Amino acid sequence: MINEAKKIDELLSGCRAGDQKAQETLYRSFFGAMMNLCLRYTRNDEDAMEALNSGFYKVFKNIHQYNPELASLYTWIRTIVINSCIDLAGINKKQLPTVELSQAEAAGIEPGVFSNLSGAHLLHLIRKLPAATQTVFNLYVMEGYTHPEIATMLAITVGTSKWHLSDARKKLQGMIKVTNL
């Protein structure tokens, strides 16, 4: 554990000094996990790569702000990459309809439905959702953010966040039914 912490400190020092080899090592170390994250938020592989590279640009530009007492390096990078995905998708208040949960249909997906799908197929279905709905779904279901946190991140109301989650579930349920026919 001490050796790993020392390696991370050396890597961070190199990145802060602008050492390209250290930056490449950091990028490669987190590439797989962050690329998978980007794939969930984007419509295609090219957009995922763009979001990933934009995120890492921000990581390297702001590496001096990283504080290990506030979050792990993984969590800090993940937060930046998620925000890059949101930025790329152009999710902002102007694009999101203001609706309340009472206007949304309560639609749940039965337990176990996702277990019958491959990860690639589920990703394919999630990518078919409208951008705002896809983003809220990912933030809530995949990342574990709460509706108030999502509302703050996307500058929307809590009700709108809940509506998008409900809409995502309804649409995914419909797509899964069609797929299983």
mmCIF file of C-alpha atoms in Angstrom, residues 9-178:
data_model
loop_
_atom_site.group_PDB
_atom_site.id
_atom_site.type_symbol
_atom_site.label_atom_id
_atom_site.label_comp_id
_atom_site.label_asym_id
_atom_site.label_seq_id
_atom_site.Cartn_x
_atom_site.Cartn_y
_atom_site.Cartn_z
ATOM 1 C CA ASP A 9 2.643 10.704 -5.457
ATOM 2 C CA GLU A 10 5.544 10.424 -7.924
ATOM 3 C CA LEU A 11 3.124 10.192 -10.840
ATOM 4 C CA LEU A 12 1.214 13.252 -9.638
ATOM 5 C CA SER A 13 4.446 15.178 -9.140
ATOM 6 C CA GLY A 14 5.475 14.347 -12.679
ATOM 7 C CA CYS A 15 2.094 15.408 -14.052
ATOM 8 C CA ARG A 16 2.230 18.669 -12.100
ATOM 9 C CA ALA A 17 5.675 19.316 -13.608
ATOM 10 C CA GLY A 18 4.312 18.727 -17.111
ATOM 11 C CA ASP A 19 6.210 15.459 -17.618
ATOM 12 C CA GLN A 20 4.609 13.848 -20.674
ATOM 13 C CA LYS A 21 5.681 10.357 -19.664
ATOM 14 C CA ALA A 22 3.941 10.746 -16.285
ATOM 15 C CA GLN A 23 0.852 12.126 -18.042
ATOM 16 C CA GLU A 24 0.812 9.184 -20.440
ATOM 17 C CA THR A 25 1.161 6.737 -17.550
ATOM 18 C CA LEU A 26 -1.740 8.361 -15.697
ATOM 19 C CA TYR A 27 -3.860 8.386 -18.874
ATOM 20 C CA ARG A 28 -3.144 4.723 -19.608
ATOM 21 C CA SER A 29 -3.786 3.727 -15.990
ATOM 22 C CA PHE A 30 -7.306 5.133 -16.040
ATOM 23 C CA PHE A 31 -8.120 4.758 -19.746
ATOM 24 C CA GLY A 32 -10.217 1.572 -19.534
ATOM 25 C CA ALA A 33 -12.416 2.617 -16.642
ATOM 26 C CA MET A 34 -12.931 6.157 -17.918
ATOM 27 C CA MET A 35 -13.584 5.041 -21.494
ATOM 28 C CA ASN A 36 -16.290 2.652 -20.265
ATOM 29 C CA LEU A 37 -17.786 5.547 -18.346
ATOM 30 C CA CYS A 38 -17.754 7.774 -21.449
ATOM 31 C CA LEU A 39 -19.357 5.059 -23.577
ATOM 32 C CA ARG A 40 -22.400 5.116 -21.277
ATOM 33 C CA TYR A 41 -22.902 8.862 -21.712
ATOM 34 C CA THR A 42 -22.299 9.258 -25.428
ATOM 35 C CA ARG A 43 -23.948 8.169 -28.647
ATOM 36 C CA ASN A 44 -20.903 6.618 -30.320
ATOM 37 C CA ASP A 45 -17.278 5.650 -29.823
ATOM 38 C CA GLU A 46 -15.944 8.864 -31.378
ATOM 39 C CA ASP A 47 -17.926 11.040 -28.959
ATOM 40 C CA ALA A 48 -16.779 8.836 -26.079
ATOM 41 C CA MET A 49 -13.145 9.335 -27.087
ATOM 42 C CA GLU A 50 -13.706 13.082 -27.425
ATOM 43 C CA ALA A 51 -15.250 13.263 -23.945
ATOM 44 C CA LEU A 52 -12.426 11.145 -22.516
ATOM 45 C CA ASN A 53 -9.695 13.281 -24.044
ATOM 46 C CA SER A 54 -11.443 16.494 -23.035
ATOM 47 C CA GLY A 55 -11.727 15.138 -19.510
ATOM 48 C CA PHE A 56 -8.062 14.228 -19.332
ATOM 49 C CA TYR A 57 -7.099 17.614 -20.738
ATOM 50 C CA LYS A 58 -8.971 19.131 -17.777
ATOM 51 C CA VAL A 59 -7.321 16.643 -15.407
ATOM 52 C CA PHE A 60 -3.835 17.644 -16.561
ATOM 53 C CA LYS A 61 -4.701 21.344 -16.632
ATOM 54 C CA ASN A 62 -6.041 21.209 -13.062
ATOM 55 C CA ILE A 63 -3.841 18.482 -11.564
ATOM 56 C CA HIS A 64 -2.412 21.000 -9.095
ATOM 57 C CA GLN A 65 -5.918 21.279 -7.550
ATOM 58 C CA TYR A 66 -6.173 17.583 -6.713
ATOM 59 C CA ASN A 67 -6.362 17.021 -2.954
ATOM 60 C CA PRO A 68 -6.069 13.382 -1.806
ATOM 61 C CA GLU A 69 -7.717 14.300 1.506
ATOM 62 C CA LEU A 70 -10.976 15.179 -0.306
ATOM 63 C CA ALA A 71 -11.236 12.263 -2.752
ATOM 64 C CA SER A 72 -9.285 9.406 -4.239
ATOM 65 C CA LEU A 73 -7.524 10.080 -7.528
ATOM 66 C CA TYR A 74 -9.981 7.744 -9.268
ATOM 67 C CA THR A 75 -12.988 9.633 -7.881
ATOM 68 C CA TRP A 76 -11.492 13.008 -8.787
ATOM 69 C CA ILE A 77 -10.745 11.935 -12.377
ATOM 70 C CA ARG A 78 -14.151 10.236 -12.708
ATOM 71 C CA THR A 79 -15.945 13.424 -11.650
ATOM 72 C CA ILE A 80 -14.061 15.463 -14.239
ATOM 73 C CA VAL A 81 -14.731 12.897 -16.979
ATOM 74 C CA ILE A 82 -18.456 12.744 -16.136
ATOM 75 C CA ASN A 83 -18.630 16.523 -16.367
ATOM 76 C CA SER A 84 -16.855 16.370 -19.739
ATOM 77 C CA CYS A 85 -19.473 13.889 -20.954
ATOM 78 C CA ILE A 86 -22.239 16.195 -19.779
ATOM 79 C CA ASP A 87 -20.545 19.155 -21.479
ATOM 80 C CA LEU A 88 -20.138 17.216 -24.724
ATOM 81 C CA ALA A 89 -23.768 16.163 -24.719
ATOM 82 C CA GLY A 90 -24.698 19.817 -24.392
ATOM 83 C CA ILE A 91 -26.946 19.067 -21.473
ATOM 84 C CA ASN A 92 -28.123 22.301 -20.021
ATOM 85 C CA LYS A 93 -31.274 23.899 -18.734
ATOM 86 C CA LYS A 94 -32.336 25.163 -22.176
ATOM 87 C CA GLN A 95 -32.586 21.624 -23.557
ATOM 88 C CA LEU A 96 -34.390 19.997 -20.649
ATOM 89 C CA PRO A 97 -38.159 20.228 -20.465
ATOM 90 C CA THR A 98 -39.381 21.390 -17.082
ATOM 91 C CA VAL A 99 -41.752 18.737 -15.842
ATOM 92 C CA GLU A 100 -42.701 17.397 -12.478
ATOM 93 C CA LEU A 101 -42.809 13.776 -11.401
ATOM 94 C CA SER A 102 -46.594 13.934 -11.135
ATOM 95 C CA GLN A 103 -46.674 14.353 -14.920
ATOM 96 C CA ALA A 104 -44.566 11.260 -15.489
ATOM 97 C CA GLU A 105 -45.870 7.733 -15.696
ATOM 98 C CA ALA A 106 -44.579 5.497 -12.963
ATOM 99 C CA ALA A 107 -42.676 2.940 -14.956
ATOM 100 C CA GLY A 108 -40.422 0.348 -13.387
ATOM 101 C CA ILE A 109 -38.320 -2.333 -14.914
ATOM 102 C CA GLU A 110 -38.888 -5.727 -13.389
ATOM 103 C CA PRO A 111 -36.011 -7.142 -11.324
ATOM 104 C CA GLY A 112 -33.825 -9.521 -13.253
ATOM 105 C CA VAL A 113 -34.592 -8.075 -16.697
ATOM 106 C CA PHE A 114 -31.120 -6.575 -17.032
ATOM 107 C CA SER A 115 -29.484 -9.848 -16.025
ATOM 108 C CA ASN A 116 -30.783 -11.391 -19.263
ATOM 109 C CA LEU A 117 -29.028 -8.738 -21.382
ATOM 110 C CA SER A 118 -25.373 -8.573 -22.295
ATOM 111 C CA GLY A 119 -23.494 -5.480 -21.217
ATOM 112 C CA ALA A 120 -22.998 -4.465 -24.839
ATOM 113 C CA HIS A 121 -26.700 -4.802 -25.614
ATOM 114 C CA LEU A 122 -27.686 -2.802 -22.544
ATOM 115 C CA LEU A 123 -25.195 -0.082 -23.530
ATOM 116 C CA HIS A 124 -26.717 -0.071 -27.024
ATOM 117 C CA LEU A 125 -30.204 0.449 -25.548
ATOM 118 C CA ILE A 126 -29.052 3.183 -23.163
ATOM 119 C CA ARG A 127 -27.422 5.013 -26.064
ATOM 120 C CA LYS A 128 -30.812 5.146 -27.803
ATOM 121 C CA LEU A 129 -32.281 7.299 -25.025
ATOM 122 C CA PRO A 130 -32.532 11.067 -25.571
ATOM 123 C CA ALA A 131 -29.351 12.777 -24.349
ATOM 124 C CA ALA A 132 -30.834 14.378 -21.236
ATOM 125 C CA THR A 133 -32.702 11.225 -20.240
ATOM 126 C CA GLN A 134 -29.598 9.106 -20.843
ATOM 127 C CA THR A 135 -27.502 11.427 -18.691
ATOM 128 C CA VAL A 136 -29.934 11.421 -15.759
ATOM 129 C CA PHE A 137 -30.278 7.625 -16.006
ATOM 130 C CA ASN A 138 -26.501 7.154 -15.936
ATOM 131 C CA LEU A 139 -25.962 9.596 -13.094
ATOM 132 C CA TYR A 140 -28.684 8.039 -10.948
ATOM 133 C CA VAL A 141 -28.490 4.325 -11.768
ATOM 134 C CA MET A 142 -24.874 3.825 -12.755
ATOM 135 C CA GLU A 143 -23.090 6.489 -10.687
ATOM 136 C CA GLY A 144 -25.348 6.569 -7.633
ATOM 137 C CA TYR A 145 -26.012 10.301 -7.541
ATOM 138 C CA THR A 146 -29.206 11.483 -5.848
ATOM 139 C CA HIS A 147 -31.871 13.534 -7.603
ATOM 140 C CA PRO A 148 -30.875 16.721 -5.724
ATOM 141 C CA GLU A 149 -27.235 16.175 -6.772
ATOM 142 C CA ILE A 150 -28.254 15.578 -10.401
ATOM 143 C CA ALA A 151 -30.492 18.649 -10.334
ATOM 144 C CA THR A 152 -27.564 20.760 -9.180
ATOM 145 C CA MET A 153 -25.149 19.263 -11.731
ATOM 146 C CA LEU A 154 -27.517 19.793 -14.665
ATOM 147 C CA ALA A 155 -29.198 23.004 -13.447
ATOM 148 C CA ILE A 156 -32.656 21.414 -13.463
ATOM 149 C CA THR A 157 -35.312 20.815 -10.837
ATOM 150 C CA VAL A 158 -35.412 17.663 -8.726
ATOM 151 C CA GLY A 159 -38.789 16.893 -10.342
ATOM 152 C CA THR A 160 -37.270 17.096 -13.808
ATOM 153 C CA SER A 161 -34.517 14.709 -12.763
ATOM 154 C CA LYS A 162 -37.117 12.267 -11.459
ATOM 155 C CA TRP A 163 -39.134 12.618 -14.657
ATOM 156 C CA HIS A 164 -36.095 11.786 -16.814
ATOM 157 C CA LEU A 165 -35.359 8.707 -14.709
ATOM 158 C CA SER A 166 -38.958 7.555 -15.020
ATOM 159 C CA ASP A 167 -38.902 8.243 -18.765
ATOM 160 C CA ALA A 168 -35.654 6.286 -19.148
ATOM 161 C CA ARG A 169 -37.099 3.305 -17.332
ATOM 162 C CA LYS A 170 -40.259 3.405 -19.430
ATOM 163 C CA LYS A 171 -38.335 3.657 -22.694
ATOM 164 C CA LEU A 172 -35.830 0.963 -21.733
ATOM 165 C CA GLN A 173 -38.633 -1.338 -20.679
ATOM 166 C CA GLY A 174 -40.280 -0.844 -24.087
ATOM 167 C CA MET A 175 -37.011 -1.476 -25.930
ATOM 168 C CA ILE A 176 -36.335 -4.606 -23.859
ATOM 169 C CA LYS A 177 -39.803 -5.959 -24.583
ATOM 170 C CA VAL A 178 -39.310 -5.402 -28.306
#
